mmCIF file of C-alpha atoms in Angstrom:
data_model
loop_
_atom_site.group_PDB
_atom_site.id
_atom_site.type_symbol
_atom_site.label_atom_id
_atom_site.label_comp_id
_atom_site.label_asym_id
_atom_site.label_seq_id
_atom_site.Cartn_x
_atom_site.Cartn_y
_atom_site.Cartn_z
ATOM 1 C CA ILE A 1 110.867 100.662 117.439
ATOM 2 C CA VAL A 2 107.385 99.171 117.800
ATOM 3 C CA ARG A 3 107.878 95.707 116.308
ATOM 4 C CA PHE A 4 109.971 93.570 113.964
ATOM 5 C CA ILE A 5 108.391 93.032 110.520
ATOM 6 C CA ALA A 6 110.842 91.094 108.324
ATOM 7 C CA ARG A 7 114.453 90.323 107.548
ATOM 8 C CA GLY A 8 115.918 90.566 104.059
ATOM 9 C CA GLY A 9 119.265 89.952 102.433
ATOM 10 C CA MET A 10 120.860 93.212 103.565
ATOM 11 C CA GLY A 11 118.854 94.227 106.599
ATOM 12 C CA ALA A 12 115.723 94.126 108.659
ATOM 13 C CA VAL A 13 112.468 96.068 108.592
ATOM 14 C CA TYR A 14 110.676 97.309 111.699
ATOM 15 C CA GLU A 15 107.565 99.280 112.433
ATOM 16 C CA ALA A 16 108.669 102.459 114.194
ATOM 17 C CA GLU A 17 107.159 105.584 115.670
ATOM 18 C CA ASP A 18 108.370 108.846 114.158
ATOM 19 C CA THR A 19 108.345 110.852 117.381
ATOM 20 C CA THR A 20 108.725 114.191 115.592
ATOM 21 C CA LEU A 21 105.761 113.727 113.241
ATOM 22 C CA ARG A 22 103.883 111.347 115.558
ATOM 23 C CA THR A 23 103.219 108.809 112.857
ATOM 24 C CA ARG A 24 104.150 105.200 112.182
ATOM 25 C CA VAL A 25 106.764 104.406 109.539
ATOM 26 C CA ALA A 26 108.673 101.379 108.345
ATOM 27 C CA LEU A 27 112.343 101.525 109.304
ATOM 28 C CA LYS A 28 114.724 99.505 107.102
ATOM 29 C CA THR A 29 118.152 98.874 108.618
ATOM 30 C CA ILE A 30 121.326 97.676 106.990
ATOM 31 C CA LEU A 31 123.008 94.757 108.724
ATOM 32 C CA PRO A 32 126.329 95.541 110.457
ATOM 33 C CA GLU A 33 128.295 93.276 108.122
ATOM 34 C CA PHE A 34 127.146 95.423 105.181
ATOM 35 C CA SER A 35 127.405 98.853 106.808
ATOM 36 C CA ALA A 36 131.211 98.746 106.619
ATOM 37 C CA ASP A 37 131.060 97.963 102.895
ATOM 38 C CA PRO A 38 131.118 101.169 100.799
ATOM 39 C CA ASN A 39 129.401 99.358 97.893
ATOM 40 C CA ALA A 40 126.529 98.232 100.109
ATOM 41 C CA MET A 41 126.141 101.721 101.528
ATOM 42 C CA GLU A 42 126.121 103.179 98.026
ATOM 43 C CA ARG A 43 123.384 100.689 97.071
ATOM 44 C CA PHE A 44 121.357 101.830 100.078
ATOM 45 C CA ARG A 45 121.802 105.515 99.140
ATOM 46 C CA ARG A 46 120.941 104.783 95.506
ATOM 47 C CA GLU A 47 117.749 102.992 96.580
ATOM 48 C CA VAL A 48 116.635 106.105 98.419
ATOM 49 C CA LEU A 49 117.567 108.520 95.641
ATOM 50 C CA LEU A 50 115.936 106.501 92.866
ATOM 51 C CA ALA A 51 112.805 105.555 94.788
ATOM 52 C CA ARG A 52 112.235 109.163 95.866
ATOM 53 C CA ARG A 53 112.194 110.236 92.213
ATOM 54 C CA ILE A 54 109.208 107.964 91.574
ATOM 55 C CA THR A 55 106.036 109.471 92.982
ATOM 56 C CA HIS A 56 103.552 106.954 91.599
ATOM 57 C CA PHE A 57 100.870 105.816 94.058
ATOM 58 C CA ASN A 58 101.841 102.149 93.514
ATOM 59 C CA VAL A 59 105.476 102.633 94.562
ATOM 60 C CA CYS A 60 106.309 102.500 98.265
ATOM 61 C CA ARG A 61 107.280 106.010 99.387
ATOM 62 C CA ILE A 62 110.750 106.493 100.838
ATOM 63 C CA PHE A 63 111.098 109.330 103.331
ATOM 64 C CA GLU A 64 114.653 109.674 104.606
ATOM 65 C CA LEU A 65 118.065 108.022 104.888
ATOM 66 C CA TYR A 66 119.947 108.201 108.178
ATOM 67 C CA ASP A 67 123.620 107.358 108.596
ATOM 68 C CA THR A 68 125.058 107.792 112.072
ATOM 69 C CA PHE A 69 127.004 105.990 114.789
ATOM 70 C CA ASP A 70 125.700 104.356 117.940
ATOM 71 C CA PRO A 71 127.208 105.058 121.395
ATOM 72 C CA ARG A 72 129.742 102.229 120.881
ATOM 73 C CA GLY A 73 130.964 103.837 117.652
ATOM 74 C CA ASP A 74 129.363 101.259 115.339
ATOM 75 C CA ARG A 75 127.821 102.571 112.143
ATOM 76 C CA LEU A 76 124.022 102.686 112.184
ATOM 77 C CA SER A 77 122.301 103.171 108.831
ATOM 78 C CA PHE A 78 118.604 103.002 108.091
ATOM 79 C CA LEU A 79 115.897 104.529 105.984
ATOM 80 C CA THR A 80 112.318 105.376 106.775
ATOM 81 C CA MET A 81 109.528 104.593 104.376
ATOM 82 C CA GLU A 82 105.796 104.204 104.062
ATOM 83 C CA LEU A 83 104.437 101.638 106.517
ATOM 84 C CA LEU A 84 102.341 99.135 104.591
ATOM 85 C CA HIS A 85 99.824 96.764 106.139
ATOM 86 C CA GLY A 86 99.569 93.797 103.843
ATOM 87 C CA GLU A 87 101.526 90.901 102.456
ATOM 88 C CA SER A 88 103.739 90.206 99.498
ATOM 89 C CA LEU A 89 102.350 88.757 96.293
ATOM 90 C CA PHE A 90 104.527 85.716 97.020
ATOM 91 C CA ASP A 91 103.049 85.209 100.511
ATOM 92 C CA ARG A 92 99.481 85.694 99.282
ATOM 93 C CA TYR A 93 100.010 83.065 96.572
ATOM 94 C CA GLU A 94 101.648 80.653 99.027
ATOM 95 C CA GLN A 95 98.704 80.987 101.438
ATOM 96 C CA ASN A 96 95.793 81.085 99.002
ATOM 97 C CA GLY A 97 96.984 79.525 95.752
ATOM 98 C CA PRO A 98 96.373 80.955 92.289
ATOM 99 C CA PHE A 99 94.536 84.258 91.904
ATOM 100 C CA GLN A 100 91.308 84.649 89.997
ATOM 101 C CA TRP A 101 92.205 86.122 86.614
ATOM 102 C CA LYS A 102 90.293 89.386 87.198
ATOM 103 C CA ARG A 103 92.148 90.010 90.467
ATOM 104 C CA MET A 104 95.497 89.140 88.880
ATOM 105 C CA LEU A 105 94.746 91.491 85.988
ATOM 106 C CA ARG A 106 94.103 94.370 88.464
ATOM 107 C CA ILE A 107 97.350 93.570 90.272
ATOM 108 C CA ALA A 108 99.354 93.333 87.038
ATOM 109 C CA ARG A 109 97.912 96.621 85.774
ATOM 110 C CA GLN A 110 99.041 98.447 88.934
ATOM 111 C CA VAL A 111 102.528 96.929 88.732
ATOM 112 C CA CYS A 112 102.799 97.950 85.076
ATOM 113 C CA GLU A 113 101.611 101.489 85.791
ATOM 114 C CA SER A 114 104.208 101.944 88.533
ATOM 115 C CA LEU A 115 106.989 100.555 86.334
ATOM 116 C CA ALA A 116 105.878 102.749 83.429
ATOM 117 C CA GLU A 117 106.458 105.824 85.602
ATOM 118 C CA ALA A 118 109.848 104.500 86.721
ATOM 119 C CA HIS A 119 110.813 103.823 83.103
ATOM 120 C CA ALA A 120 109.625 107.284 82.052
ATOM 121 C CA LEU A 121 112.129 108.617 84.604
ATOM 122 C CA GLY A 122 114.842 106.362 83.180
ATOM 123 C CA ILE A 123 114.818 103.967 86.155
ATOM 124 C CA VAL A 124 114.931 100.201 85.658
ATOM 125 C CA HIS A 125 113.919 98.217 88.786
ATOM 126 C CA ARG A 126 115.974 95.027 88.009
ATOM 127 C CA ASP A 127 114.620 93.022 90.960
ATOM 128 C CA LEU A 128 110.906 92.777 90.286
ATOM 129 C CA LYS A 129 109.613 89.561 91.832
ATOM 130 C CA PRO A 130 106.583 88.506 93.884
ATOM 131 C CA GLU A 131 108.460 89.206 97.136
ATOM 132 C CA ASN A 132 108.897 92.875 96.093
ATOM 133 C CA ILE A 133 105.236 93.429 95.290
ATOM 134 C CA MET A 134 103.173 94.237 98.365
ATOM 135 C CA LEU A 135 99.415 93.793 98.387
ATOM 136 C CA VAL A 136 97.546 96.093 100.721
ATOM 137 C CA ARG A 137 93.917 95.026 101.099
ATOM 138 C CA LYS A 138 91.533 97.823 100.166
ATOM 139 C CA ASP A 139 88.394 95.692 100.507
ATOM 140 C CA ARG A 140 87.412 92.018 100.064
ATOM 141 C CA GLU A 141 87.969 92.105 96.314
ATOM 142 C CA THR A 142 90.534 94.855 95.790
ATOM 143 C CA ASP A 143 94.246 95.013 96.527
ATOM 144 C CA VAL A 144 96.365 98.127 96.261
ATOM 145 C CA VAL A 145 99.792 97.231 94.897
ATOM 146 C CA LYS A 146 102.986 98.776 96.219
ATOM 147 C CA VAL A 147 106.240 98.002 94.406
ATOM 148 C CA LEU A 148 109.192 97.782 96.814
ATOM 149 C CA ASP A 149 112.964 97.577 96.841
ATOM 150 C CA PHE A 150 114.747 99.658 94.240
ATOM 151 C CA GLY A 151 118.070 98.607 95.821
ATOM 152 C CA ILE A 152 119.611 97.310 92.589
ATOM 153 C CA ALA A 153 117.737 99.631 90.237
ATOM 154 C CA LYS A 154 119.751 101.244 87.481
ATOM 155 C CA VAL A 155 119.576 104.389 85.473
ATOM 156 C CA PRO A 156 120.770 103.537 81.948
ATOM 157 C CA ILE A 157 124.165 105.003 80.999
ATOM 158 C CA ASN A 158 122.607 107.373 78.451
ATOM 159 C CA ASP A 159 120.350 108.803 81.156
ATOM 160 C CA LEU A 160 123.275 109.197 83.553
ATOM 161 C CA ALA A 161 125.240 111.116 80.927
ATOM 162 C CA ALA A 162 122.254 113.377 80.279
ATOM 163 C CA THR A 163 121.881 114.228 83.973
ATOM 164 C CA ARG A 164 125.607 114.909 84.429
ATOM 165 C CA GLY A 165 126.108 116.807 81.199
ATOM 166 C CA SER A 166 127.611 115.105 78.202
ATOM 167 C CA ARG A 167 131.354 114.774 77.779
ATOM 168 C CA SER A 168 132.932 114.564 74.334
#
């Protein structure tokens, strides 16, 4: 672990060193009070499975899910994902106020393109909000958007039936 980045509703995010690949990643943990909850763990697994299906440039890449136990026997669950250097759309707005319309149009276009790919795969995000849109500064005028947190995403029932084989 290199440093703490943020805390969310179900866990915390850290910058970490992947010692095998010698690269920096974001490590998202699940808080101990949730790790004992099978529903919370299923949500965590589903986030990884759904997000890994989406390979669009504007969706934060998820690498791996780890579920193990620490030396005390407590469950330790976390995932590794693309480390992003930027700020959320919410934080940028809070700090700088409204966006110029051309910049907001570029941001909106990237969000829509990433969601279009998710929808083409039958995945509905269900938690799209400014806090789950990360802006990574490319240059003074350009932000690269990364959509985060597919933790409550759903695959519509019809799509689930198609992937499992239909039952009459």
